[in-house]
Short mmCIF file of C-alpha atoms in Angstrom, two decimals:
data_model
loop_
_atom_site.label_atom_id
_atom_site.label_comp_id
_atom_site.label_asym_id
_atom_site.label_seq_id
_atom_site.Cartn_x
_atom_site.Cartn_y
_atom_site.Cartn_z
CA MET A 1 22.88 -45.69 54.03
CA LYS A 2 21.42 -46.38 57.54
CA LYS A 3 19.08 -43.33 56.93
CA LYS A 4 17.38 -44.98 53.53
CA ASP A 5 16.98 -48.22 55.06
CA GLU A 6 14.89 -47.22 58.22
CA GLU A 7 12.93 -44.78 55.58
CA HIS A 8 12.29 -47.75 53.65
CA GLN A 9 11.44 -50.19 56.95
CA THR A 10 8.56 -47.71 58.02
CA ALA A 11 7.22 -46.01 54.46
CA PRO A 12 3.71 -47.19 54.37
CA LEU A 13 2.51 -50.17 52.66
CA GLY A 14 0.89 -50.19 49.04
CA THR A 15 -2.07 -52.48 47.96
CA GLY A 16 -2.40 -56.25 49.05
CA GLU A 17 1.33 -55.80 51.03
CA SER A 18 2.40 -56.79 54.51
CA ALA A 19 5.69 -55.97 55.85
CA GLU A 20 6.80 -58.99 54.28
CA SER A 21 5.72 -58.47 50.86
CA LEU A 22 7.60 -59.12 47.75
CA THR A 23 8.01 -56.08 45.87
CA ASN A 24 9.70 -55.04 42.60
CA ARG A 25 12.70 -51.96 42.28
CA GLN A 26 9.48 -49.41 41.22
CA GLY A 27 7.75 -50.14 44.64
CA HIS A 28 5.09 -52.61 42.51
CA PRO A 29 3.88 -55.06 44.68
CA VAL A 30 4.71 -58.59 43.39
CA THR A 31 1.27 -60.92 43.40
CA ASP A 32 2.72 -63.99 41.33
CA ASN A 33 6.37 -64.66 41.61
CA GLN A 34 5.90 -68.30 40.07
CA ASN A 35 4.42 -67.82 36.39
CA VAL A 36 5.15 -65.18 33.49
CA ARG A 37 2.51 -63.90 31.47
CA THR A 38 1.62 -65.58 28.24
CA VAL A 39 -0.78 -66.54 25.43
CA GLY A 40 -2.65 -68.95 27.44
CA ASN A 41 -1.00 -71.29 30.05
CA ARG A 42 1.31 -73.02 27.49
CA GLY A 43 2.36 -69.87 26.17
CA PRO A 44 4.19 -67.94 24.24
CA THR A 45 5.42 -65.44 26.46
CA THR A 46 4.61 -61.77 25.86
CA LEU A 47 7.11 -58.82 25.97
CA GLU A 48 5.15 -56.45 28.37
CA ASN A 49 6.20 -59.28 31.21
CA TYR A 50 7.58 -56.61 33.26
CA ASP A 51 8.64 -58.24 36.89
CA PHE A 52 10.54 -60.82 35.06
CA LEU A 53 12.43 -58.67 32.62
CA GLU A 54 13.27 -56.68 35.76
CA LYS A 55 14.30 -59.44 37.69
CA ILE A 56 15.87 -61.70 34.57
CA SER A 57 17.59 -58.34 33.41
CA HIS A 58 19.21 -57.13 36.83
CA PHE A 59 20.26 -60.94 37.16
CA ASP A 60 21.98 -60.73 33.53
CA ARG A 61 23.98 -57.60 34.95
CA GLU A 62 24.82 -58.33 38.31
CA ARG A 63 28.73 -58.47 37.27
CA ILE A 64 28.69 -56.17 34.14
CA PRO A 65 29.19 -52.40 35.27
CA GLU A 66 28.77 -50.62 31.83
CA ARG A 67 27.07 -47.22 31.69
CA VAL A 68 26.71 -44.49 29.05
CA VAL A 69 24.94 -40.63 29.10
CA HIS A 70 21.93 -39.86 27.81
CA ALA A 71 20.85 -36.71 25.42
CA ARG A 72 20.16 -33.35 25.94
CA GLY A 73 17.72 -32.68 28.50
CA ALA A 74 15.82 -30.26 31.41
CA GLY A 75 13.53 -31.03 34.29
CA ALA A 76 12.14 -30.17 37.24
CA HIS A 77 9.96 -31.20 40.55
CA GLY A 78 6.22 -30.47 41.28
CA TYR A 79 3.20 -32.33 41.82
CA PHE A 80 0.06 -34.25 40.36
CA GLU A 81 -3.45 -32.98 41.68
CA ALA A 82 -6.22 -34.97 40.92
CA TYR A 83 -9.78 -33.48 39.92
CA GLY A 84 -11.47 -36.80 41.49
CA LYS A 85 -13.52 -36.98 37.94
CA VAL A 86 -12.63 -38.51 34.38
CA GLY A 87 -14.82 -35.59 32.68
CA ASP A 88 -17.90 -35.64 34.96
CA GLU A 89 -17.82 -39.53 35.98
CA SER A 90 -16.64 -41.31 38.85
CA PRO A 91 -12.52 -42.70 38.03
CA ALA A 92 -13.50 -46.02 39.93
CA ARG A 93 -15.84 -46.84 36.59
CA TYR A 94 -12.58 -47.07 34.39
CA THR A 95 -9.75 -47.13 36.78
CA ARG A 96 -8.62 -48.55 40.45
CA ALA A 97 -5.30 -46.63 39.88
CA LYS A 98 -5.57 -44.73 43.73
CA LEU A 99 -3.86 -41.48 42.15
CA PHE A 100 -7.14 -40.80 40.46
CA GLN A 101 -9.97 -41.44 43.11
CA GLU A 102 -9.87 -38.63 44.95
CA LYS A 103 -10.63 -34.81 44.58
CA GLY A 104 -7.47 -32.69 45.57
CA LYS A 105 -5.05 -35.75 46.29
CA LYS A 106 -1.58 -34.84 45.12
CA THR A 107 1.52 -36.98 44.22
CA PRO A 108 4.65 -35.99 43.85
CA VAL A 109 6.23 -36.05 40.41
CA PHE A 110 9.54 -35.46 38.91
CA VAL A 111 9.46 -34.81 34.81
CA ARG A 112 12.12 -34.55 31.87
CA PHE A 113 12.05 -33.06 28.91
CA SER A 114 14.38 -33.36 25.96
CA THR A 115 15.26 -33.38 22.52
CA VAL A 116 15.29 -36.72 20.57
CA VAL A 117 18.07 -36.79 18.03
CA GLY A 118 20.95 -34.63 19.11
CA ALA A 119 23.60 -35.05 21.65
CA ARG A 120 24.16 -33.55 24.82
CA GLU A 121 25.20 -30.58 23.72
CA SER A 122 22.96 -30.12 20.72
CA THR A 123 20.72 -27.14 20.39
CA GLU A 124 17.38 -26.66 21.97
CA THR A 125 15.96 -24.97 18.69
CA ALA A 126 16.53 -28.27 16.32
CA ARG A 127 13.40 -29.27 14.24
CA ASP A 128 12.79 -32.87 16.21
CA PRO A 129 10.01 -34.27 18.40
CA ARG A 130 10.54 -33.16 22.45
CA GLY A 131 10.52 -35.82 24.92
CA PHE A 132 7.95 -35.47 27.63
CA ALA A 133 8.64 -38.09 30.38
CA VAL A 134 6.66 -37.72 33.84
CA LYS A 135 7.69 -39.64 37.02
CA PHE A 136 5.03 -40.63 39.27
CA TYR A 137 5.73 -41.40 42.99
CA THR A 138 2.37 -42.66 43.99
CA GLU A 139 1.37 -44.56 47.32
CA ASP A 140 1.32 -47.87 45.24
CA GLY A 141 5.07 -47.19 43.82
CA ASN A 142 6.27 -45.60 40.25
CA TRP A 143 3.99 -44.85 37.48
CA ASP A 144 6.12 -43.61 34.17
CA LEU A 145 4.03 -41.67 31.56
CA VAL A 146 7.22 -41.63 29.10
CA GLY A 147 5.67 -39.87 25.65
CA ASN A 148 6.30 -36.55 23.33
CA ASN A 149 5.18 -33.17 22.83
CA LEU A 150 3.60 -34.42 19.50
CA LYS A 151 0.62 -37.25 19.58
CA ILE A 152 2.16 -39.39 17.27
CA PHE A 153 4.87 -40.56 16.05
CA PHE A 154 6.78 -42.00 13.01
CA ILE A 155 6.45 -45.91 13.22
CA ARG A 156 4.10 -48.70 14.70
CA ASP A 157 6.12 -51.42 14.72
CA PRO A 158 9.29 -51.72 17.47
CA LEU A 159 11.70 -53.43 15.17
CA LYS A 160 12.04 -50.50 12.84
CA PHE A 161 12.91 -48.12 15.83
CA PRO A 162 16.93 -48.87 15.57
CA ASP A 163 16.61 -48.25 11.89
CA MET A 164 14.74 -44.72 12.36
CA ILE A 165 17.05 -43.77 14.51
CA HIS A 166 20.25 -44.50 12.47
CA ALA A 167 18.25 -43.04 9.95
CA PHE A 168 17.96 -39.42 11.88
CA LYS A 169 21.38 -39.92 13.41
CA PRO A 170 24.91 -38.51 11.97
CA ASP A 171 26.11 -40.21 9.25
CA PRO A 172 28.59 -43.19 10.56
CA VAL A 173 31.56 -42.25 7.71
CA THR A 174 30.85 -38.29 7.99
CA ASN A 175 29.39 -38.00 11.53
CA ILE A 176 27.07 -35.14 10.40
CA GLN A 177 23.31 -35.42 10.11
CA ASP A 178 21.84 -35.50 6.46
CA PRO A 179 18.56 -35.27 5.48
CA GLU A 180 19.18 -37.59 2.48
CA ARG A 181 19.56 -40.36 5.22
CA MET A 182 16.28 -39.23 6.90
CA PHE A 183 14.33 -39.24 4.09
CA ASP A 184 15.87 -42.02 2.00
CA PHE A 185 14.28 -43.99 5.37
CA VAL A 186 10.51 -42.56 5.74
CA SER A 187 10.19 -42.49 1.72
CA GLN A 188 10.11 -46.56 2.53
CA SER A 189 7.87 -46.25 5.37
CA PRO A 190 4.64 -44.89 4.38
CA GLU A 191 3.16 -44.54 7.66
CA ALA A 192 5.49 -41.93 8.87
CA THR A 193 3.71 -39.37 6.52
CA HIS A 194 1.58 -38.23 8.91
CA MET A 195 4.45 -37.91 11.77
CA ILE A 196 6.40 -35.92 8.85
CA THR A 197 3.66 -33.45 8.42
CA PHE A 198 4.00 -32.20 12.05
CA VAL A 199 7.60 -32.32 12.43
CA PHE A 200 8.16 -29.91 9.27
CA SER A 201 5.26 -27.60 10.21
CA PRO A 202 5.68 -25.29 13.35
CA TRP A 203 5.17 -28.18 15.98
CA GLY A 204 8.44 -29.44 14.84
CA ILE A 205 9.83 -26.81 16.95
CA PRO A 206 8.19 -26.01 20.14
CA ALA A 207 9.00 -22.24 21.56
CA ASN A 208 10.46 -23.64 25.14
CA TYR A 209 9.22 -26.44 27.04
CA ARG A 210 6.95 -24.98 29.19
CA GLN A 211 4.72 -24.31 26.41
CA MET A 212 4.28 -27.38 24.34
CA GLN A 213 2.00 -30.05 24.94
CA GLY A 214 2.64 -33.87 25.87
CA SER A 215 1.58 -36.90 25.19
CA GLY A 216 1.51 -40.44 25.98
CA VAL A 217 1.77 -41.35 22.67
CA ASN A 218 0.74 -45.00 22.36
CA THR A 219 -2.36 -46.48 23.82
CA TYR A 220 -2.68 -48.03 27.33
CA LYS A 221 -5.88 -49.76 29.24
CA TRP A 222 -7.38 -48.33 32.40
CA VAL A 223 -8.43 -51.40 34.51
CA ASN A 224 -11.16 -51.26 37.16
CA GLU A 225 -11.86 -53.15 40.55
CA LYS A 226 -13.70 -55.89 38.54
CA GLY A 227 -10.73 -56.61 36.22
CA GLU A 228 -12.65 -54.49 33.28
CA ALA A 229 -10.53 -52.29 30.97
CA VAL A 230 -10.92 -49.70 28.67
CA LEU A 231 -8.25 -48.34 25.76
CA VAL A 232 -6.79 -44.82 26.99
CA LYS A 233 -4.62 -42.10 25.62
CA TYR A 234 -2.86 -39.54 27.76
CA HIS A 235 -2.72 -35.55 26.90
CA TRP A 236 -1.22 -32.97 28.55
CA GLU A 237 -2.42 -29.38 27.74
CA PRO A 238 -0.60 -26.28 28.99
CA LEU A 239 -2.81 -24.14 30.75
CA LYS A 240 -1.96 -20.45 31.71
CA GLN A 241 1.43 -20.51 29.61
CA GLY A 242 -0.86 -21.58 26.66
CA ILE A 243 1.34 -23.21 23.61
CA LYS A 244 3.79 -21.63 21.46
CA ASN A 245 5.84 -22.93 18.35
CA LEU A 246 8.27 -21.26 16.34
CA THR A 247 8.95 -21.12 12.43
CA GLN A 248 12.89 -22.13 10.85
CA LYS A 249 13.60 -18.54 10.28
CA GLU A 250 12.75 -17.46 14.33
CA ALA A 251 14.62 -20.70 15.28
CA GLU A 252 17.55 -19.56 13.85
CA GLN A 253 17.77 -16.55 15.33
CA ILE A 254 17.16 -17.88 18.82
CA GLN A 255 19.79 -20.31 18.35
CA ALA A 256 22.57 -17.57 17.05
CA THR A 257 22.69 -16.41 20.69
CA ASN A 258 21.35 -19.14 22.62
CA THR A 259 21.64 -22.78 22.42
CA ASN A 260 20.44 -23.24 25.92
CA HIS A 261 17.42 -21.09 25.52
CA ALA A 262 14.58 -23.70 26.95
CA THR A 263 16.33 -24.73 29.52
CA GLN A 264 16.85 -21.62 30.62
CA ASP A 265 13.32 -20.53 29.99
CA LEU A 266 11.97 -23.57 32.60
CA PHE A 267 14.81 -22.50 34.96
CA GLU A 268 14.05 -19.15 35.39
CA ALA A 269 10.41 -19.55 35.63
CA ILE A 270 10.20 -21.82 38.50
CA GLU A 271 12.82 -19.79 40.11
CA ASN A 272 10.49 -16.72 40.06
CA GLY A 273 7.60 -18.17 40.91
CA ASP A 274 5.86 -18.40 37.23
CA TYR A 275 5.39 -22.36 37.87
CA PRO A 276 3.84 -23.72 34.42
CA GLU A 277 0.78 -26.05 34.58
CA TRP A 278 -0.03 -28.85 32.49
CA GLU A 279 -3.97 -30.25 32.48
CA LEU A 280 -4.14 -34.34 32.04
CA CYS A 281 -6.62 -35.63 29.84
CA VAL A 282 -7.40 -38.96 28.49
CA GLN A 283 -9.57 -40.29 25.68
CA ILE A 284 -11.36 -43.40 26.34
CA MET A 285 -12.47 -45.93 23.91
CA SER A 286 -13.77 -49.62 24.70
CA ASP A 287 -11.47 -52.38 24.49
CA GLU A 288 -12.31 -53.53 21.29
CA GLU A 289 -11.29 -53.47 17.61
CA HIS A 290 -13.41 -51.09 16.51
CA PRO A 291 -14.29 -52.04 12.83
CA GLU A 292 -15.88 -48.84 12.13
CA LEU A 293 -12.96 -46.89 12.31
CA ASP A 294 -10.53 -46.54 9.17
CA PHE A 295 -7.65 -47.23 11.04
CA ASP A 296 -6.56 -49.48 13.87
CA PRO A 297 -7.01 -47.76 17.32
CA LEU A 298 -3.45 -49.54 18.59
CA ASP A 299 -1.72 -47.54 15.78
CA PRO A 300 0.77 -44.99 17.31
CA THR A 301 0.67 -43.28 14.12
CA LYS A 302 -3.09 -42.31 13.92
CA LEU A 303 -4.94 -39.37 16.33
CA TRP A 304 -8.30 -40.68 17.67
CA PRO A 305 -10.70 -38.04 16.83
CA ALA A 306 -11.33 -35.66 19.63
CA GLU A 307 -15.37 -34.90 18.46
CA GLN A 308 -15.97 -39.34 19.07
CA PHE A 309 -13.81 -39.96 21.65
CA PRO A 310 -13.32 -36.37 23.94
CA PHE A 311 -10.55 -35.05 26.08
CA LEU A 312 -11.62 -35.95 29.66
CA PRO A 313 -9.71 -33.78 32.20
CA VAL A 314 -8.33 -35.82 35.02
CA GLY A 315 -6.01 -33.78 37.00
CA LYS A 316 -3.20 -31.11 36.52
CA MET A 317 0.42 -30.63 37.19
CA VAL A 318 2.45 -28.41 38.68
CA LEU A 319 6.09 -27.76 38.38
CA ASN A 320 7.65 -25.87 41.39
CA LYS A 321 11.22 -26.78 42.07
CA ASN A 322 14.06 -26.79 40.21
CA PRO A 323 16.78 -29.98 40.89
CA GLU A 324 19.56 -29.00 42.75
CA ASN A 325 21.84 -30.95 40.64
CA TYR A 326 21.54 -31.54 37.34
CA PHE A 327 23.83 -34.47 37.19
CA ASN A 328 22.22 -36.19 40.03
CA GLU A 329 18.62 -35.73 39.02
CA VAL A 330 17.50 -34.52 35.07
CA GLU A 331 21.02 -36.70 33.80
CA GLN A 332 20.67 -40.00 36.02
CA ALA A 333 16.12 -39.64 35.80
CA ALA A 334 15.57 -42.94 34.13
CA PHE A 335 11.93 -43.57 32.61
CA GLY A 336 10.26 -46.62 31.37
CA THR A 337 6.85 -47.52 29.98
CA GLY A 338 6.40 -50.89 31.47
CA VAL A 339 6.57 -48.80 35.10
CA LEU A 340 2.75 -48.68 35.95
CA VAL A 341 0.66 -48.86 38.75
CA ASP A 342 -2.28 -50.92 40.31
CA GLY A 343 -5.26 -50.00 37.73
CA LEU A 344 -3.05 -49.15 34.73
CA ASP A 345 -2.16 -51.69 31.91
CA PHE A 346 -0.71 -52.31 28.40
CA SER A 347 -2.48 -52.40 25.54
CA ASP A 348 -1.13 -54.78 22.63
CA ASP A 349 0.45 -51.81 20.61
CA LYS A 350 3.07 -53.08 19.33
CA LEU A 351 5.38 -49.83 19.38
CA LEU A 352 4.54 -49.48 23.07
CA GLN A 353 5.36 -53.11 23.97
CA GLY A 354 8.34 -52.65 22.25
CA ARG A 355 9.29 -49.97 24.44
CA THR A 356 8.62 -51.73 27.40
CA PHE A 357 11.66 -53.92 27.31
CA SER A 358 14.03 -51.43 25.31
CA TYR A 359 13.62 -48.03 27.88
CA SER A 360 14.71 -49.97 31.23
CA ASP A 361 17.31 -52.31 29.79
CA THR A 362 18.94 -48.82 28.16
CA GLN A 363 18.81 -47.32 31.87
CA ARG A 364 20.21 -50.44 33.12
CA TYR A 365 23.20 -49.88 30.54
CA ARG A 366 23.66 -46.39 30.96
CA VAL A 367 23.28 -45.83 34.29
CA GLY A 368 23.88 -49.10 36.00
CA SER A 369 22.03 -52.48 37.37
CA ASN A 370 20.79 -50.37 40.21
CA TYR A 371 19.69 -47.47 38.40
CA LEU A 372 16.11 -47.66 40.97
CA GLN A 373 17.86 -46.65 44.06
CA LEU A 374 19.22 -43.21 43.07
CA PRO A 375 16.87 -41.04 44.96
CA ILE A 376 15.54 -39.46 41.85
CA ASN A 377 14.27 -42.86 40.55
CA SER A 378 13.61 -44.90 43.61
CA PRO A 379 10.01 -44.42 45.06
CA GLU A 380 8.64 -43.24 47.91
CA LYS A 381 7.78 -46.14 49.64
CA ARG A 382 9.17 -49.66 50.77
CA VAL A 383 10.67 -51.68 48.57
CA ALA A 384 11.60 -55.01 49.18
CA THR A 385 13.44 -57.30 46.54
CA ASN A 386 15.75 -60.06 46.09
CA GLN A 387 17.46 -58.57 43.67
CA GLN A 388 21.44 -57.82 44.89
CA GLY A 389 24.87 -57.61 43.59
CA GLY A 390 25.91 -55.23 40.29
CA GLN A 391 27.88 -52.13 40.19
CA MET A 392 27.21 -49.27 42.93
CA GLU A 393 24.44 -51.23 45.00
CA TYR A 394 23.64 -48.54 47.75
CA HIS A 395 21.80 -50.91 50.21
CA VAL A 396 19.97 -54.46 50.46
CA ASP A 397 15.95 -54.12 49.29
CA ALA A 398 15.07 -56.11 52.47
CA ALA A 399 11.89 -56.13 54.70
CA PRO A 400 11.92 -55.51 58.22
CA GLY A 401 13.31 -58.82 59.95
CA GLN A 402 13.76 -60.60 56.81
CA ASN A 403 16.01 -63.28 57.04
CA PRO A 404 19.17 -62.30 55.35
CA HIS A 405 20.32 -65.30 54.61
CA THR A 406 17.32 -65.77 52.23
CA ASN A 407 17.87 -64.09 48.87
CA TYR A 408 15.01 -65.73 47.37
CA GLU A 409 11.14 -67.21 47.06
CA PRO A 410 9.44 -69.31 48.11
CA SER A 411 11.09 -70.39 50.90
CA SER A 412 10.15 -71.53 54.40
CA LEU A 413 13.27 -69.93 56.18
CA GLY A 414 12.07 -66.50 56.55
CA GLY A 415 12.24 -64.72 53.37
CA LEU A 416 9.78 -62.15 51.18
CA THR A 417 6.33 -63.84 50.21
CA GLU A 418 3.96 -62.80 47.80
CA ALA A 419 1.72 -59.89 48.31
CA GLU A 420 -2.45 -60.51 48.33
CA GLN A 421 -3.75 -59.40 45.06
CA ILE A 422 -6.62 -56.58 45.77
CA GLY A 423 -9.28 -56.43 42.85
CA ASP A 424 -9.75 -58.91 39.79
CA VAL A 425 -7.02 -59.50 37.32
CA HIS A 426 -7.51 -57.72 33.61
CA LYS A 427 -7.24 -60.94 31.38
CA PRO A 428 -7.71 -60.38 28.00
CA HIS A 429 -8.45 -63.35 25.71
CA TYR A 430 -6.56 -64.43 22.72
CA ASP A 431 -7.30 -66.90 20.19
CA ASP A 432 -5.47 -66.46 17.03
CA LYS A 433 -2.06 -67.36 15.23
CA LEU A 434 1.17 -66.10 16.21
CA VAL A 435 2.40 -64.28 13.20
CA ARG A 436 4.83 -61.86 11.81
CA GLU A 437 2.51 -59.47 9.81
CA PRO A 438 1.42 -55.85 9.66
CA ILE A 439 -1.75 -54.39 10.47
CA ASP A 440 -4.65 -54.69 8.80
CA ARG A 441 -5.93 -50.79 8.72
CA GLN A 442 -2.98 -49.13 7.93
CA ASN A 443 -4.69 -46.19 5.89
CA ASN A 444 -0.71 -44.28 5.96
CA PHE A 445 -2.10 -41.03 4.26
CA GLY A 446 -5.64 -40.42 5.54
CA GLN A 447 -4.88 -38.37 8.48
CA ALA A 448 -2.03 -37.06 7.09
CA GLY A 449 -3.75 -35.08 4.83
CA ASP A 450 -6.36 -33.89 7.24
CA THR A 451 -3.58 -32.83 9.43
CA TYR A 452 -2.41 -30.62 6.30
CA ARG A 453 -5.99 -29.18 5.72
CA SER A 454 -6.16 -28.29 9.52
CA PHE A 455 -3.21 -26.24 9.25
CA GLU A 456 -3.61 -22.23 8.77
CA PRO A 457 -2.41 -21.09 5.45
CA TRP A 458 1.13 -19.79 7.48
CA GLU A 459 1.64 -23.17 8.59
CA GLN A 460 1.13 -24.74 5.25
CA ASP A 461 3.42 -22.36 3.79
CA GLU A 462 6.37 -23.10 6.48
CA LEU A 463 5.61 -26.67 6.22
CA ILE A 464 6.36 -26.55 2.09
CA SER A 465 9.14 -24.37 2.92
CA ASN A 466 10.91 -26.44 5.35
CA LEU A 467 10.02 -29.87 3.35
CA VAL A 468 11.66 -28.43 0.25
CA ASP A 469 14.62 -27.39 1.75
CA ALA A 470 15.29 -30.13 3.33
CA LEU A 471 14.40 -33.05 0.24
CA SER A 472 16.42 -30.32 -1.96
CA VAL A 473 19.57 -32.24 -1.48
CA CYS A 474 17.63 -35.90 -1.61
CA GLN A 475 18.31 -38.06 -4.86
CA PRO A 476 15.26 -37.67 -7.33
CA HIS A 477 13.62 -41.35 -6.93
CA ILE A 478 13.90 -40.48 -3.39
CA GLN A 479 12.03 -36.65 -3.97
CA GLU A 480 9.33 -38.85 -5.67
CA LYS A 481 8.63 -41.17 -3.58
CA MET A 482 8.12 -38.62 -0.34
CA ILE A 483 5.48 -36.40 -3.70
CA GLU A 484 3.85 -39.87 -3.96
CA HIS A 485 3.28 -39.87 -0.14
CA PHE A 486 2.24 -36.18 -0.17
CA THR A 487 -0.19 -36.48 -2.96
CA LYS A 488 -1.92 -39.73 -1.14
CA ALA A 489 -2.51 -37.36 1.59
CA ASP A 490 -3.62 -34.62 -0.27
CA GLU A 491 -3.05 -33.23 -4.12
CA GLU A 492 -2.28 -29.98 -2.98
CA TYR A 493 -0.28 -30.90 -0.79
CA GLY A 494 2.00 -33.24 -2.91
CA ARG A 495 1.81 -30.43 -5.58
CA ARG A 496 2.91 -27.83 -3.76
CA VAL A 497 6.29 -29.50 -2.89
CA ALA A 498 6.71 -30.74 -6.28
CA GLU A 499 6.51 -27.37 -7.38
CA GLY A 500 8.82 -26.01 -4.92
CA LEU A 501 11.48 -28.45 -5.48
CA LYS A 502 11.09 -27.72 -9.29
CA ALA A 503 11.51 -24.16 -8.76
CA ALA A 504 14.57 -24.54 -5.93
CA GLY A 505 16.53 -27.25 -8.09
CA SER A 506 18.48 -29.97 -7.26
CA LYS A 507 21.60 -30.84 -5.28
CA SER A 508 21.03 -33.96 -4.89
CA LYS A 509 24.96 -34.76 -5.77
CA GLY A 510 27.82 -33.57 -3.68
CA HIS A 511 26.23 -32.34 -0.70
CA THR A 512 27.53 -33.65 2.77
CA SER A 513 24.75 -32.52 4.55
CA SER A 514 21.57 -29.94 4.49
CA LYS A 515 21.46 -27.45 1.80
CA GLN A 516 21.82 -24.20 4.55
CA ALA A 517 24.64 -26.17 6.27
CA ASP A 518 26.54 -26.87 2.84
CA GLU A 519 26.09 -22.90 2.66
CA ALA A 520 27.25 -21.94 5.83
CA VAL A 521 30.39 -24.22 4.89
CA ASP A 522 30.97 -22.23 1.42
CA LYS A 523 30.66 -18.67 3.80
CA SER A 524 32.98 -19.63 6.32
CA GLN A 525 35.59 -19.70 3.70
CA LYS A 526 34.64 -16.64 2.28
CA LEU A 527 34.23 -14.82 5.37
CA GLY A 528 37.19 -15.90 6.90
CA HIS A 529 40.20 -12.94 7.70
CA GLU A 530 43.49 -13.71 6.91
CA ALA A 531 45.66 -13.80 9.60
CA ASP A 532 49.50 -14.09 9.80
CA ARG A 533 51.17 -16.97 12.04
CA TYR A 534 52.11 -15.83 15.60
#
């Protein structure tokens, strides 16, 4: 306990900090502790008020000792090495974030890979997006880049997220996953057509964690010294290990003998010195609405065309150390999309703003109100807050010489003070009505068709086969709606799914789970060997 306090007191200062500066639990300097972020100075407030949400949510839980476990995952330590360039340009043109500026600068990282829908002991060959979350321990505090292996998502509005997960999770009565529930939701959510096209192709089952891409999925902003912003998307591209995906039959063969193959593969590769590497690339777009595009650039169900917005390398990540204890480091690792450092900012992506509250709030419930004091989550710099109490508080986040009686700010009695603002604050302008409406340029099917046509013939065959197998247990009206969506994306795409379903025949009545799962139940009854009592 004493050693940790001493480390915090002697840690280096971040941008604009003094020894008495107020920070949040991520180690970010708090430059304004008097005002929340609002549309105009009269309001309304915006959801990405990270400092406020951290502060009030911790306060709300100072007497609530609740915690739950998380889904299956694997993780590793390593470092991010900056190239000192964005493509061929200086990073300073776009962002003042320190970790990108200097060639060869290394920032420690911890990465957690995961499956999304399955429980902690579920198989790692599931057809499911894979989580790809990176925690950067920067000199200005933590930065969490929380994304998936696929570059898009099922929905664009966070209000639909709980319903989406409920539909994908097991039935609340049978406790068994049922494709009909998933396609019931998806058939009423046409924006999901693009993601469904990826998930049911071989891209829906990465061969392992090392040989898959990563993406921030959402649109963020970079902010330079003048407070000028650009829109940015993040992409992790495997370097020496390449990209590999599995067909459904190949995944089933692996699953028959090993349900932990991806965790084992990652651990053994690092243990043997075969350190996986990814290059971090960004796509940059001016911070405008871009009416020349047939989609909204803030829409997370869409890809930014690489020919218009090229992938610009900014650095590489190397994972070179396995966790010393799985529970302490992998299970308790906590990430949040609101965890940004100076020079990085939020866009108005609705899904991103919803995630920004939900992720950190989930960690407070799962791990506890003091989850940021755990070693795996705490920044590698000084932390000084007025937050206290809650279960499992390890130490008081105090500055050297701080009056222990003063746990509030502002104060004239030796309490913490605000940090100095370095660099101009980015101030996006808003002049519109406050509404509850979908975006204008939805174009739900165009890129899904592009993606289908970009697949190799064997990938298209695998996509159709997997969709037919899953849809064959769905009621006819759900099948018809999905065929309608696929046809709007590409005529051949819809026709092949329709023909496949017709040939397969319908099993929409009396099923409990997928076609293969139903067959497995029947097979277990037929293959079981009778035995006498003992």
